[in-house]
mmCIF file of C-alpha atoms in Angstrom:
data_model
loop_
_atom_site.group_PDB
_atom_site.id
_atom_site.type_symbol
_atom_site.label_atom_id
_atom_site.label_comp_id
_atom_site.label_asym_id
_atom_site.label_seq_id
_atom_site.Cartn_x
_atom_site.Cartn_y
_atom_site.Cartn_z
ATOM 1 C CA ASP Q 1 109.712 115.879 127.529
ATOM 2 C CA ALA Q 2 109.719 112.117 126.119
ATOM 3 C CA GLY Q 3 110.864 113.596 122.727
ATOM 4 C CA VAL Q 4 109.269 113.349 119.397
ATOM 5 C CA ILE Q 5 106.791 110.266 119.347
ATOM 6 C CA GLN Q 6 105.979 108.463 116.214
ATOM 7 C CA SER Q 7 103.137 105.491 115.680
ATOM 8 C CA PRO Q 8 103.366 102.995 114.790
ATOM 9 C CA ARG Q 9 106.732 101.692 114.760
ATOM 10 C CA HIS Q 10 106.040 99.280 112.286
ATOM 11 C CA GLU Q 11 103.351 98.786 109.518
ATOM 12 C CA VAL Q 12 103.015 96.398 107.004
ATOM 13 C CA THR Q 13 100.085 96.828 104.461
ATOM 14 C CA GLU Q 14 98.859 95.558 101.333
ATOM 15 C CA MET Q 15 99.483 97.348 98.000
ATOM 16 C CA GLY Q 16 96.109 100.076 97.652
ATOM 17 C CA GLN Q 17 95.318 100.390 101.272
ATOM 18 C CA GLU Q 18 95.635 103.504 103.037
ATOM 19 C CA VAL Q 19 98.318 104.226 105.649
ATOM 20 C CA THR Q 20 98.227 106.735 108.058
ATOM 21 C CA LEU Q 21 101.555 107.521 110.096
ATOM 22 C CA ARG Q 22 101.416 109.741 113.272
ATOM 23 C CA CYS Q 23 103.839 112.045 114.843
ATOM 24 C CA LYS Q 24 103.833 114.061 117.934
ATOM 25 C CA PRO Q 25 106.319 116.862 118.445
ATOM 26 C CA ILE Q 26 108.327 118.085 121.464
ATOM 27 C CA SER Q 27 105.884 120.545 122.963
ATOM 28 C CA GLY Q 28 106.933 124.172 122.248
ATOM 29 C CA HIS Q 29 108.621 123.334 119.116
ATOM 30 C CA ASP Q 30 107.254 125.631 116.335
ATOM 31 C CA TYR Q 31 108.675 123.491 113.295
ATOM 32 C CA LEU Q 32 108.166 119.816 112.491
ATOM 33 C CA PHE Q 33 109.426 117.881 109.769
ATOM 34 C CA TRP Q 34 108.321 114.699 107.757
ATOM 35 C CA TYR Q 35 111.281 112.769 106.085
ATOM 36 C CA ARG Q 36 111.706 109.535 104.243
ATOM 37 C CA GLN Q 37 114.609 107.085 104.253
ATOM 38 C CA THR Q 38 115.216 104.703 101.793
ATOM 39 C CA MET Q 39 118.739 102.773 100.891
ATOM 40 C CA MET Q 40 118.510 104.456 97.345
ATOM 41 C CA ARG Q 41 117.802 107.518 98.085
ATOM 42 C CA GLY Q 42 118.941 108.280 101.804
ATOM 43 C CA LEU Q 43 117.006 110.954 103.826
ATOM 44 C CA GLU Q 44 114.672 113.249 101.904
ATOM 45 C CA LEU Q 45 112.499 115.918 103.253
ATOM 46 C CA LEU Q 46 108.903 115.443 102.324
ATOM 47 C CA ILE Q 47 107.212 118.414 103.987
ATOM 48 C CA TYR Q 48 107.565 120.928 107.106
ATOM 49 C CA PHE Q 49 105.424 122.795 108.963
ATOM 50 C CA ASN Q 50 105.828 126.107 111.062
ATOM 51 C CA ASN Q 51 103.412 126.751 113.633
ATOM 52 C CA ASN Q 52 101.000 124.076 112.243
ATOM 53 C CA VAL Q 53 101.129 125.651 108.562
ATOM 54 C CA PRO Q 54 102.784 123.699 105.669
ATOM 55 C CA ILE Q 55 105.689 125.737 104.443
ATOM 56 C CA ASP Q 56 107.438 123.444 101.818
ATOM 57 C CA ASP Q 57 105.803 120.370 100.558
ATOM 58 C CA SER Q 58 108.065 120.289 97.431
ATOM 59 C CA GLY Q 59 109.280 116.676 98.578
ATOM 60 C CA MET Q 60 106.077 115.170 98.700
ATOM 61 C CA PRO Q 61 106.494 112.587 95.731
ATOM 62 C CA GLU Q 62 102.671 112.766 94.300
ATOM 63 C CA ASP Q 63 99.323 113.361 95.084
ATOM 64 C CA ARG Q 64 98.966 109.941 96.802
ATOM 65 C CA PHE Q 65 100.797 111.577 99.832
ATOM 66 C CA SER Q 66 99.172 114.106 102.104
ATOM 67 C CA ALA Q 67 100.464 115.566 105.488
ATOM 68 C CA LYS Q 68 98.075 117.537 107.817
ATOM 69 C CA MET Q 69 98.990 119.414 111.285
ATOM 70 C CA PRO Q 70 95.572 120.117 112.855
ATOM 71 C CA ASN Q 71 97.244 121.409 116.155
ATOM 72 C CA ALA Q 72 100.542 122.060 117.801
ATOM 73 C CA SER Q 73 101.118 118.649 119.097
ATOM 74 C CA PHE Q 74 99.871 116.022 116.248
ATOM 75 C CA SER Q 75 100.770 115.672 112.674
ATOM 76 C CA THR Q 76 99.953 112.678 110.194
ATOM 77 C CA LEU Q 77 101.321 111.725 106.871
ATOM 78 C CA LYS Q 78 98.856 109.716 104.840
ATOM 79 C CA ILE Q 79 99.547 107.574 101.786
ATOM 80 C CA GLN Q 80 96.355 106.549 99.658
ATOM 81 C CA PRO Q 81 96.731 104.177 97.955
ATOM 82 C CA SER Q 82 99.817 102.789 98.991
ATOM 83 C CA GLU Q 83 102.312 100.978 96.567
ATOM 84 C CA PRO Q 84 105.106 98.889 97.143
ATOM 85 C CA ARG Q 85 107.701 101.659 96.284
ATOM 86 C CA ASP Q 86 106.639 103.751 99.245
ATOM 87 C CA SER Q 87 108.352 101.087 101.548
ATOM 88 C CA ALA Q 88 110.704 102.833 103.547
ATOM 89 C CA VAL Q 89 111.256 104.528 107.032
ATOM 90 C CA TYR Q 90 109.549 107.749 107.756
ATOM 91 C CA PHE Q 91 110.794 110.006 110.476
ATOM 92 C CA CYS Q 92 109.240 112.805 112.107
ATOM 93 C CA ALA Q 93 111.324 115.490 113.355
ATOM 94 C CA SER Q 94 110.906 118.790 115.435
ATOM 95 C CA THR Q 95 112.895 122.150 116.170
ATOM 96 C CA GLU Q 96 112.133 124.636 118.767
ATOM 97 C CA ARG Q 97 112.641 127.489 116.391
ATOM 98 C CA ARG Q 98 114.566 128.480 113.072
ATOM 99 C CA HIS Q 99 118.036 127.102 112.555
ATOM 100 C CA ARG Q 100 118.011 125.060 115.582
ATOM 101 C CA GLU Q 101 119.017 121.457 115.965
ATOM 102 C CA ALA Q 102 116.448 118.810 115.113
ATOM 103 C CA PHE Q 103 115.062 116.244 117.156
ATOM 104 C CA PHE Q 104 113.951 113.045 115.694
ATOM 105 C CA GLY Q 105 111.497 110.361 116.203
ATOM 106 C CA GLN Q 106 112.270 106.935 116.284
ATOM 107 C CA GLY Q 107 110.759 106.245 112.844
ATOM 108 C CA THR Q 108 108.150 104.173 111.428
ATOM 109 C CA ARG Q 109 109.100 101.550 109.063
ATOM 110 C CA LEU Q 110 106.606 100.992 106.349
ATOM 111 C CA THR Q 111 106.506 97.969 104.110
ATOM 112 C CA VAL Q 112 103.849 97.484 101.270
ATOM 113 C CA VAL Q 113 103.392 94.229 100.002
ATOM 114 C CA LYS G 1 126.217 115.384 91.260
ATOM 115 C CA ASN G 2 124.849 115.453 94.639
ATOM 116 C CA GLU G 3 124.722 118.652 96.622
ATOM 117 C CA VAL G 4 126.097 116.972 99.515
ATOM 118 C CA GLU G 5 128.935 114.534 99.338
ATOM 119 C CA GLN G 6 130.475 112.827 102.015
ATOM 120 C CA SER G 7 133.679 110.293 102.303
ATOM 121 C CA PRO G 8 134.320 107.587 103.047
ATOM 122 C CA GLN G 9 130.982 105.910 102.500
ATOM 123 C CA ASN G 10 132.369 102.837 104.862
ATOM 124 C CA LEU G 11 134.970 103.234 107.233
ATOM 125 C CA THR G 12 136.468 100.442 109.875
ATOM 126 C CA ALA G 13 139.027 101.268 112.643
ATOM 127 C CA GLN G 14 140.260 99.674 115.606
ATOM 128 C CA GLU G 15 139.204 101.005 119.093
ATOM 129 C CA GLY G 16 141.293 103.939 119.991
ATOM 130 C CA GLU G 17 142.052 105.111 116.577
ATOM 131 C CA PHE G 18 141.241 108.692 115.501
ATOM 132 C CA ILE G 19 138.563 109.107 112.974
ATOM 133 C CA THR G 20 137.773 111.690 110.397
ATOM 134 C CA ILE G 21 134.664 111.838 108.099
ATOM 135 C CA ASN G 22 134.532 114.627 105.530
ATOM 136 C CA CYS G 23 131.594 116.393 103.894
ATOM 137 C CA SER G 24 131.601 118.549 100.832
ATOM 138 C CA TYR G 25 128.878 120.573 99.576
ATOM 139 C CA SER G 26 128.426 122.783 96.427
ATOM 140 C CA VAL G 27 125.787 125.428 97.660
ATOM 141 C CA GLY G 28 125.898 128.170 99.874
ATOM 142 C CA ILE G 29 124.563 127.398 103.303
ATOM 143 C CA SER G 30 123.462 128.900 106.307
ATOM 144 C CA ALA G 31 124.348 125.958 108.802
ATOM 145 C CA LEU G 32 125.587 122.403 108.349
ATOM 146 C CA HIS G 33 124.380 119.221 110.791
ATOM 147 C CA TRP G 34 126.043 116.355 111.488
ATOM 148 C CA LEU G 35 123.700 113.414 112.512
ATOM 149 C CA GLN G 36 124.379 110.053 114.100
ATOM 150 C CA GLN G 37 122.208 106.849 113.001
ATOM 151 C CA HIS G 38 122.556 103.883 115.363
ATOM 152 C CA PRO G 39 122.147 100.457 114.015
ATOM 153 C CA GLY G 40 118.708 100.293 115.589
ATOM 154 C CA GLY G 41 117.776 103.265 113.173
ATOM 155 C CA GLY G 42 117.086 106.265 115.553
ATOM 156 C CA ILE G 43 118.543 109.580 114.412
ATOM 157 C CA VAL G 44 120.397 112.041 116.715
ATOM 158 C CA SER G 45 121.640 115.635 115.885
ATOM 159 C CA LEU G 46 125.305 115.667 117.007
ATOM 160 C CA PHE G 47 126.242 119.371 115.955
ATOM 161 C CA MET G 48 124.870 122.481 114.266
ATOM 162 C CA LEU G 49 127.490 124.670 112.955
ATOM 163 C CA SER G 50 127.730 127.593 110.692
ATOM 164 C CA SER G 51 131.349 128.605 111.172
ATOM 165 C CA GLY G 52 134.559 127.534 112.860
ATOM 166 C CA LYS G 53 134.614 124.412 115.255
ATOM 167 C CA LYS G 54 132.568 122.911 117.835
ATOM 168 C CA LYS G 55 133.536 120.064 120.443
ATOM 169 C CA HIS G 56 131.457 117.729 122.275
ATOM 170 C CA GLY G 57 133.417 115.016 124.529
ATOM 171 C CA ARG G 58 135.310 113.131 121.980
ATOM 172 C CA LEU G 59 133.743 114.660 119.016
ATOM 173 C CA ILE G 60 134.854 117.468 117.052
ATOM 174 C CA ALA G 61 133.225 119.227 114.070
ATOM 175 C CA THR G 62 134.915 121.739 111.804
ATOM 176 C CA ILE G 63 133.628 123.891 109.048
ATOM 177 C CA ASN G 64 135.624 125.917 106.264
ATOM 178 C CA ILE G 65 132.598 127.816 104.737
ATOM 179 C CA GLN G 66 134.933 129.299 101.742
ATOM 180 C CA GLU G 67 136.008 125.835 100.875
ATOM 181 C CA LYS G 68 132.665 124.316 101.467
ATOM 182 C CA HIS G 69 133.710 121.622 103.599
ATOM 183 C CA SER G 70 133.111 119.741 107.072
ATOM 184 C CA SER G 71 135.034 117.367 109.175
ATOM 185 C CA LEU G 72 133.596 115.393 111.842
ATOM 186 C CA HIS G 73 136.567 114.040 114.089
ATOM 187 C CA ILE G 74 136.198 111.366 116.944
ATOM 188 C CA THR G 75 138.850 110.798 119.069
ATOM 189 C CA ALA G 76 139.906 107.649 121.117
ATOM 190 C CA SER G 77 137.132 105.936 118.944
ATOM 191 C CA HIS G 78 135.251 102.971 120.809
ATOM 192 C CA PRO G 79 132.936 100.127 119.655
ATOM 193 C CA ARG G 80 129.853 102.108 120.690
ATOM 194 C CA ASP G 81 130.899 104.847 118.189
ATOM 195 C CA SER G 82 129.755 102.371 115.360
ATOM 196 C CA ALA G 83 126.980 104.116 113.594
ATOM 197 C CA VAL G 84 126.149 105.845 110.259
ATOM 198 C CA TYR G 85 127.292 109.883 110.512
ATOM 199 C CA ILE G 86 125.098 111.711 108.244
ATOM 200 C CA CYS G 87 125.947 115.380 107.207
ATOM 201 C CA ALA G 88 123.055 117.697 106.166
ATOM 202 C CA VAL G 89 123.191 120.965 104.869
ATOM 203 C CA GLN G 90 120.734 124.014 105.221
ATOM 204 C CA GLY G 91 120.268 127.106 103.063
ATOM 205 C CA GLY G 92 118.236 130.144 103.888
ATOM 206 C CA SER G 93 114.912 127.825 104.833
ATOM 207 C CA GLU G 94 114.488 125.167 107.204
ATOM 208 C CA LYS G 95 115.074 122.389 104.742
ATOM 209 C CA LEU G 96 117.859 119.979 105.106
ATOM 210 C CA VAL G 97 119.682 118.399 102.071
ATOM 211 C CA PHE G 98 121.448 115.171 103.315
ATOM 212 C CA GLY G 99 124.532 113.232 102.402
ATOM 213 C CA LYS G 100 124.214 109.500 101.781
ATOM 214 C CA GLY G 101 125.998 108.995 105.131
ATOM 215 C CA THR G 102 129.344 107.250 106.130
ATOM 216 C CA LYS G 103 129.127 103.984 108.095
ATOM 217 C CA LEU G 104 131.711 103.587 110.728
ATOM 218 C CA THR G 105 132.555 100.352 112.442
ATOM 219 C CA VAL G 106 134.975 100.225 115.256
ATOM 220 C CA ASN G 107 136.266 96.953 116.279
ATOM 221 C CA PRO G 108 137.530 96.140 119.688
#
């Protein structure tokens, strides 16, 4: 398997624009996670899914953020409208089942100007 | 106070030295993870442990549940070990809570 695949790797957008980040987990993995990493706050969990169902979205900062997992092989994280404070690296990760090691994608570096 | 505290924040070593990075946490956990983040940004899981000790190559991770403390050791350090090492704890759910990381630089 190619691992967890994220796209795009880099995104630069203007404040107010909609941004969509994409993730393809490892085939057969039941859990998918979205994390955000900033210098100030480090890594934080935004939301995670189990078998395509959102389980914990308590880390989603506000209503501007939404995440979907329409099937086992694809998830999106959308920010609308984007703000400069959303600038960060967003990681997607997947695990095979409960309490297993996580496999991370390469991340999407988002810059909102 | 953060749930997960790592020390030191920064560490510089000479090639060949024995390295120890510490992680303390304040909540009950089901597992603790050690992650490595390379300068390019990619994150790799090194260990997941809930008790005792695990070893992989030159890396050793230990955990003391009673003291709520874990250590990551690197023997015979090498410049390619230069990275940020992140400790994360997992409670009853799949949610991970992360430390701020330890930046390790190994000089040749």
